[in-house]
Coordinates of C-alpha atoms in Angstrom, one line a residue:
M1 CA 2.3 -25.5 -1.1
T2 CA 1.5 -22.8 -3.6
K3 CA 4.6 -20.7 -4.1
I4 CA 3.1 -17.2 -4.7
S5 CA -0.3 -15.7 -3.7
V6 CA -1.2 -12.6 -5.6
C7 CA -3.6 -10.6 -3.3
I8 CA -6.0 -8.2 -5.0
P9 CA -8.4 -5.9 -3.1
V10 CA -11.3 -4.4 -5.0
Y11 CA -13.3 -1.4 -4.2
N12 CA -15.0 0.5 -7.1
S13 CA -12.3 -0.5 -9.4
E14 CA -14.2 -3.0 -11.5
K15 CA -13.4 -1.2 -14.8
T16 CA -9.7 -2.0 -14.4
L17 CA -9.9 -5.3 -12.6
R18 CA -9.7 -7.4 -15.7
K19 CA -6.4 -5.8 -16.7
A20 CA -4.9 -6.7 -13.3
L21 CA -6.2 -10.3 -13.5
D22 CA -4.8 -10.7 -17.1
S23 CA -1.4 -9.5 -15.9
V24 CA -1.3 -12.5 -13.5
V25 CA -2.5 -15.2 -15.8
S26 CA 0.0 -14.1 -18.5
Q27 CA 3.0 -14.6 -16.2
D28 CA 5.7 -17.2 -17.2
F29 CA 5.8 -18.5 -13.6
P30 CA 3.7 -21.6 -13.1
D31 CA 2.9 -21.8 -9.4
W32 CA 0.6 -18.9 -8.4
E33 CA -2.9 -18.3 -7.1
I34 CA -5.0 -15.1 -6.9
V35 CA -6.8 -14.2 -3.7
L36 CA -9.3 -11.4 -4.5
V37 CA -11.2 -9.6 -1.8
N38 CA -14.3 -7.5 -2.8
D39 CA -14.3 -4.9 0.0
G40 CA -18.0 -4.1 -0.1
S41 CA -17.7 -2.7 -3.6
K42 CA -20.9 -1.9 -5.6
G43 CA -19.0 -0.9 -8.8
K44 CA -19.4 -2.3 -12.3
D45 CA -17.3 -2.5 -15.4
E46 CA -18.2 -1.2 -18.8
K47 CA -20.3 -4.3 -19.5
G48 CA -22.3 -3.8 -16.3
R49 CA -20.7 -6.7 -14.4
N50 CA -19.9 -6.6 -10.8
A51 CA -16.6 -8.0 -9.4
K52 CA -17.9 -11.5 -8.9
K53 CA -19.1 -11.7 -12.5
I54 CA -15.8 -10.3 -13.8
V55 CA -13.9 -13.0 -11.9
K56 CA -16.3 -15.7 -13.1
A57 CA -15.8 -14.7 -16.7
F58 CA -12.1 -14.4 -16.3
V59 CA -11.8 -18.0 -15.0
K60 CA -14.1 -19.3 -17.7
E61 CA -12.0 -17.7 -20.4
N62 CA -8.6 -18.7 -19.0
R63 CA -7.9 -22.4 -18.5
L64 CA -4.8 -21.6 -16.5
A65 CA -6.9 -19.7 -13.9
R66 CA -9.2 -22.6 -13.1
G67 CA -8.9 -23.7 -9.5
R68 CA -6.4 -20.9 -8.8
V69 CA -8.6 -18.0 -8.2
R70 CA -10.5 -17.4 -4.9
Y71 CA -13.1 -14.7 -4.6
L72 CA -13.9 -13.4 -1.1
E73 CA -16.3 -10.6 0.0
H74 CA -16.7 -8.2 2.8
R75 CA -20.4 -7.3 3.2
A76 CA -19.5 -3.7 4.0
N77 CA -16.5 -1.6 3.0
L78 CA -13.8 -2.0 5.7
G79 CA -11.0 -0.2 4.0
L80 CA -7.9 -1.2 2.1
L81 CA -6.0 -2.3 5.2
E82 CA -8.7 -4.9 6.2
A83 CA -9.1 -6.0 2.6
R84 CA -5.4 -6.8 2.4
R85 CA -5.5 -8.5 5.8
T86 CA -8.3 -10.8 4.7
A87 CA -6.4 -11.7 1.5
V88 CA -3.1 -12.4 3.2
E89 CA -4.7 -14.5 5.9
A90 CA -6.6 -16.6 3.3
A91 CA -3.5 -16.9 1.0
L92 CA -2.0 -20.4 0.6
G93 CA 1.3 -19.3 -0.9
E94 CA 4.7 -19.2 0.6
Y95 CA 5.1 -15.7 -0.7
I96 CA 2.7 -12.7 -1.0
V97 CA 2.6 -10.2 -3.9
I98 CA 0.2 -7.2 -3.4
L99 CA -1.5 -6.1 -6.6
D100 CA -3.9 -3.2 -6.6
S101 CA -6.9 -3.7 -9.0
D102 CA -6.1 -0.6 -11.1
D103 CA -2.5 -1.7 -11.6
A104 CA -0.7 -4.6 -13.4
L105 CA 2.2 -6.9 -13.0
C106 CA 4.9 -6.6 -15.7
P107 CA 5.6 -9.7 -17.8
G108 CA 8.0 -12.0 -15.9
A109 CA 7.6 -10.3 -12.6
L110 CA 6.7 -13.4 -10.5
K111 CA 9.6 -15.4 -12.0
V112 CA 12.2 -12.8 -11.2
F113 CA 10.8 -12.3 -7.7
Y114 CA 10.8 -16.0 -6.9
D115 CA 14.2 -16.8 -8.4
E116 CA 15.8 -14.0 -6.4
A117 CA 14.0 -15.2 -3.2
V118 CA 15.3 -18.7 -3.7
K119 CA 18.8 -17.5 -4.5
T120 CA 19.2 -15.2 -1.5
G121 CA 16.6 -16.3 1.0
A122 CA 15.5 -12.7 1.4
D123 CA 12.3 -11.9 3.3
I124 CA 11.5 -9.1 0.8
V125 CA 12.4 -8.9 -2.8
R126 CA 11.6 -5.5 -4.4
G127 CA 11.7 -4.4 -8.0
R128 CA 11.3 -1.3 -10.1
C129 CA 8.0 0.2 -11.1
R130 CA 6.7 2.3 -14.0
L131 CA 4.1 5.1 -13.9
V132 CA 1.4 4.6 -16.6
C133 CA -1.7 6.4 -17.7
I134 CA -4.8 4.6 -16.6
E135 CA -6.7 5.7 -19.6
D136 CA -4.5 4.3 -22.3
G137 CA -1.7 2.4 -20.6
S138 CA 0.9 4.7 -22.0
L139 CA 4.2 5.0 -20.1
I140 CA 4.7 8.2 -18.3
Q141 CA 7.9 7.6 -16.4
D142 CA 10.1 4.7 -15.2
N143 CA 10.3 4.2 -11.5
P144 CA 8.8 7.6 -10.6
L145 CA 7.8 7.0 -7.0
I146 CA 10.9 5.3 -5.8
C147 CA 13.3 8.1 -6.5
D148 CA 15.7 6.8 -3.9
Y149 CA 15.7 3.3 -5.4
D150 CA 19.1 1.7 -5.2
P151 CA 19.2 -1.7 -7.0
A152 CA 22.5 -2.5 -5.2
V153 CA 20.8 -2.4 -1.7
K154 CA 21.0 -5.7 0.1
I155 CA 20.3 -5.6 3.8
L156 CA 21.5 -8.5 5.8
P157 CA 20.1 -9.5 9.2
P158 CA 20.2 -6.5 11.6
S159 CA 23.1 -6.3 14.0
S160 CA 23.0 -5.2 17.6
E161 CA 23.7 -1.6 16.4
N162 CA 20.8 -1.2 14.1
R163 CA 17.5 -2.7 12.8
G164 CA 18.7 -3.2 9.3
V165 CA 15.6 -3.1 7.0
F166 CA 13.6 -0.9 9.4
D167 CA 16.2 1.8 9.7
S168 CA 16.8 1.8 6.0
F169 CA 13.1 2.4 5.5
L170 CA 12.3 4.8 8.3
V171 CA 15.5 6.7 8.9
Q172 CA 17.7 6.4 5.9
K173 CA 14.8 6.6 3.4
K174 CA 16.4 3.9 1.1
Q175 CA 13.0 2.3 0.7
T176 CA 9.4 3.6 0.2
G177 CA 6.5 2.3 2.3
Y178 CA 4.5 1.2 -0.7
L179 CA 3.4 -2.4 -0.6
W180 CA 3.4 -3.0 -4.3
A181 CA 6.4 -3.9 -6.5
K182 CA 7.6 -6.2 -3.7
M183 CA 7.3 -9.8 -2.7
Y184 CA 7.1 -10.9 0.9
K185 CA 7.5 -14.1 2.8
K186 CA 3.9 -14.8 4.0
S187 CA 5.1 -15.7 7.5
V188 CA 6.7 -12.3 7.9
Y189 CA 3.7 -10.4 6.6
Q190 CA 1.4 -12.3 9.0
R191 CA 3.6 -11.5 11.9
A192 CA 3.4 -7.8 11.0
L193 CA -0.4 -7.9 10.8
L194 CA -0.5 -9.3 14.3
H195 CA 0.7 -5.9 15.6
I196 CA -2.1 -4.0 13.9
P197 CA -5.6 -4.0 15.4
F198 CA -8.7 -3.6 13.2
S199 CA -8.3 -0.1 11.8
R200 CA -10.2 2.1 9.4
C201 CA -7.6 3.6 7.1
V202 CA -8.1 4.7 3.5
L203 CA -4.8 6.6 2.9
A204 CA -1.3 5.8 4.2
E205 CA -2.3 2.3 5.2
D206 CA 0.6 1.1 3.1
F207 CA 2.9 3.0 5.5
L208 CA 1.2 1.4 8.5
Q209 CA 1.7 -2.1 7.2
Y210 CA 5.2 -1.6 6.0
F211 CA 6.2 0.0 9.2
F212 CA 5.6 -3.3 11.0
I213 CA 6.7 -5.5 8.1
S214 CA 10.1 -3.7 8.1
L215 CA 10.3 -4.3 11.9
E216 CA 9.8 -8.1 11.3
V217 CA 12.0 -8.8 8.3
K218 CA 15.7 -9.7 8.5
S219 CA 16.7 -9.2 4.9
L220 CA 15.8 -7.4 1.7
V221 CA 17.2 -7.4 -1.8
S222 CA 16.5 -5.2 -4.8
L223 CA 16.1 -6.1 -8.5
E224 CA 16.9 -3.9 -11.5
D225 CA 13.9 -5.5 -13.2
T226 CA 10.8 -3.5 -13.7
V227 CA 8.0 -5.5 -12.2
Y228 CA 5.0 -3.3 -11.7
D229 CA 2.9 -0.8 -13.6
Y230 CA 1.4 1.8 -11.3
S231 CA -1.6 3.5 -12.8
V232 CA -2.4 7.2 -12.3
G233 CA -5.6 9.1 -13.0
T234 CA -7.8 7.8 -10.2
G235 CA -8.1 8.2 -6.5
M236 CA -7.7 11.1 -4.0
S237 CA -4.4 12.2 -5.5
T238 CA -5.7 13.3 -8.9
G239 CA -6.4 16.9 -8.0
T240 CA -10.2 16.7 -8.2
T241 CA -12.1 19.2 -6.1
I242 CA -13.3 17.8 -2.8
D243 CA -16.9 19.0 -2.2
E244 CA -18.2 16.4 0.2
L245 CA -17.1 15.8 3.8
S246 CA -17.3 12.1 3.3
K247 CA -14.5 12.3 0.7
W248 CA -12.5 14.7 2.9
E249 CA -12.8 12.3 5.9
Q250 CA -10.9 9.7 3.9
I251 CA -7.9 12.1 4.0
C252 CA -8.4 12.8 7.7
T253 CA -8.2 9.1 8.5
T254 CA -4.5 9.2 7.8
A255 CA -4.2 10.3 11.4
N256 CA -5.4 6.8 12.4
V257 CA -2.3 5.3 11.0
F258 CA 0.0 7.2 13.4
T259 CA -2.4 6.8 16.3
V260 CA -2.2 3.0 15.8
I261 CA 1.6 3.0 15.4
F262 CA 2.3 5.0 18.6
A263 CA -0.3 3.0 20.6
V264 CA 1.2 -0.4 19.5
L265 CA 4.7 0.7 20.2
E266 CA 3.7 1.7 23.8
Q267 CA 1.4 -1.4 24.4
E268 CA 4.0 -3.9 23.1
E269 CA 6.9 -2.0 24.7
I270 CA 8.7 -1.7 21.4
A271 CA 11.5 0.8 22.0
L272 CA 12.6 3.1 19.2
S273 CA 15.8 5.0 19.2
E274 CA 15.7 8.8 19.4
E275 CA 16.5 9.0 15.7
E276 CA 13.8 6.5 14.8
T277 CA 11.2 8.3 16.9
E278 CA 12.0 11.6 15.3
A279 CA 11.9 10.1 11.9
L280 CA 8.4 8.7 12.6
K281 CA 7.2 12.1 13.9
L282 CA 8.6 13.7 10.8
V283 CA 6.5 11.4 8.6
S284 CA 3.4 12.2 10.6
R285 CA 4.0 15.9 10.3
S286 CA 4.5 15.6 6.5
Y287 CA 1.1 13.8 6.1
L288 CA -0.7 16.5 8.1
A289 CA 1.1 19.2 6.2
D290 CA -0.1 17.6 2.9
S291 CA -3.6 17.5 4.3
L292 CA -3.5 21.2 5.2
I293 CA -2.3 22.0 1.7
G294 CA -5.1 19.9 0.3
L295 CA -7.6 21.7 2.6
E296 CA -6.5 25.0 1.0
K297 CA -6.2 23.9 -2.6
K298 CA -8.7 21.1 -3.1
V299 CA -11.6 21.6 -0.7
S300 CA -14.5 23.7 -1.9
E301 CA -15.2 26.9 0.0
E302 CA -18.7 25.6 1.0
I303 CA -17.2 22.9 3.2
K304 CA -13.8 24.4 4.1
A305 CA -14.8 25.3 7.7
P306 CA -16.3 22.0 8.7
A307 CA -13.5 20.2 6.9
R308 CA -10.9 22.0 9.0
A309 CA -12.9 21.1 12.1
M310 CA -12.9 17.5 11.0
L311 CA -9.1 17.6 10.5
C312 CA -8.7 18.9 14.1
E313 CA -10.9 16.0 15.4
Y314 CA -8.6 13.4 13.8
W315 CA -5.2 15.1 14.4
G316 CA -5.9 17.3 17.5
E317 CA -6.4 21.0 17.3
D318 CA -3.1 21.9 18.8
F319 CA -1.1 19.8 16.3
V320 CA -3.1 21.2 13.4
E321 CA -2.4 24.8 14.6
I322 CA 1.3 24.0 15.0
M323 CA 1.5 22.6 11.5
E324 CA -0.5 25.5 10.0
K325 CA 2.2 27.8 11.3
A326 CA 5.0 25.6 9.9
V327 CA 3.4 25.5 6.5
R328 CA 3.1 29.3 6.4
L329 CA 6.7 29.6 7.5
D330 CA 7.8 27.2 4.7
R331 CA 6.0 29.4 2.1
T332 CA 7.6 32.5 3.5
A333 CA 11.0 31.0 3.3
D334 CA 10.4 30.0 -0.4

């Protein structure tokens, strides 16, 4: 069995795909494969090549990649959640590493991941990340998005009094819900995906997957090693003005994440404690609050009214009005 499957979704990120691929083939760990899923992308790199041609050239130029790269396609764009689901289900590895196609693995990442997994038997091994500029690769900050990162964290199997990894993620906030900079046992990841029906999610889908992953895992360990370069300068978080409702709808679909979670909890009769339930509601409120701030600051005046109406369609008008009042109160308090 292959030891590690590196899963790479691609959607309009062809210009940075080769960097991601090169970061895998340059690893000093010998037993890996790449599972790449083109999620209906029509993008091209600076040479005019689509994702399939980029992968073909990569394999041709790298002897170590031959026979170890599988290219899969969705005919239509299904979203990041479904692209990752396709990759994980197709993976042959014992472990899964998620790599976004505009990011890169740091040198030695796979080896330190695997060595720690073998030593501890952990279901998840996580490392540190760096924030880098996508334009020139310059370092902006070490470990910027995991401000609560504690390399000493080692969570053993949950006891009858708590859920271990799940509570440390949702309630104690000792982990982020980002899927990258971590390695997972494939069997655990697959069990988590069984909870999640087909869902169209563009943003916050990491949180959706990690919510159920953290419910399934029994142990997690942290490394002090920096394993992942997270690129900034693309995507919905860059501050670009939103002047099309189709772009705004991507933000609105965040509501789907919480609709799915609450529905699955009810259907599968998964009981959360009062503290866990409140923590989950708090996360949902924070996402809607961020969307409301984005509506005010990023959405052009021409589409602001229909954009708010769309937000109400996804989240519910009553909830939107409640959070609008809360956002105003927060500003008054400041």
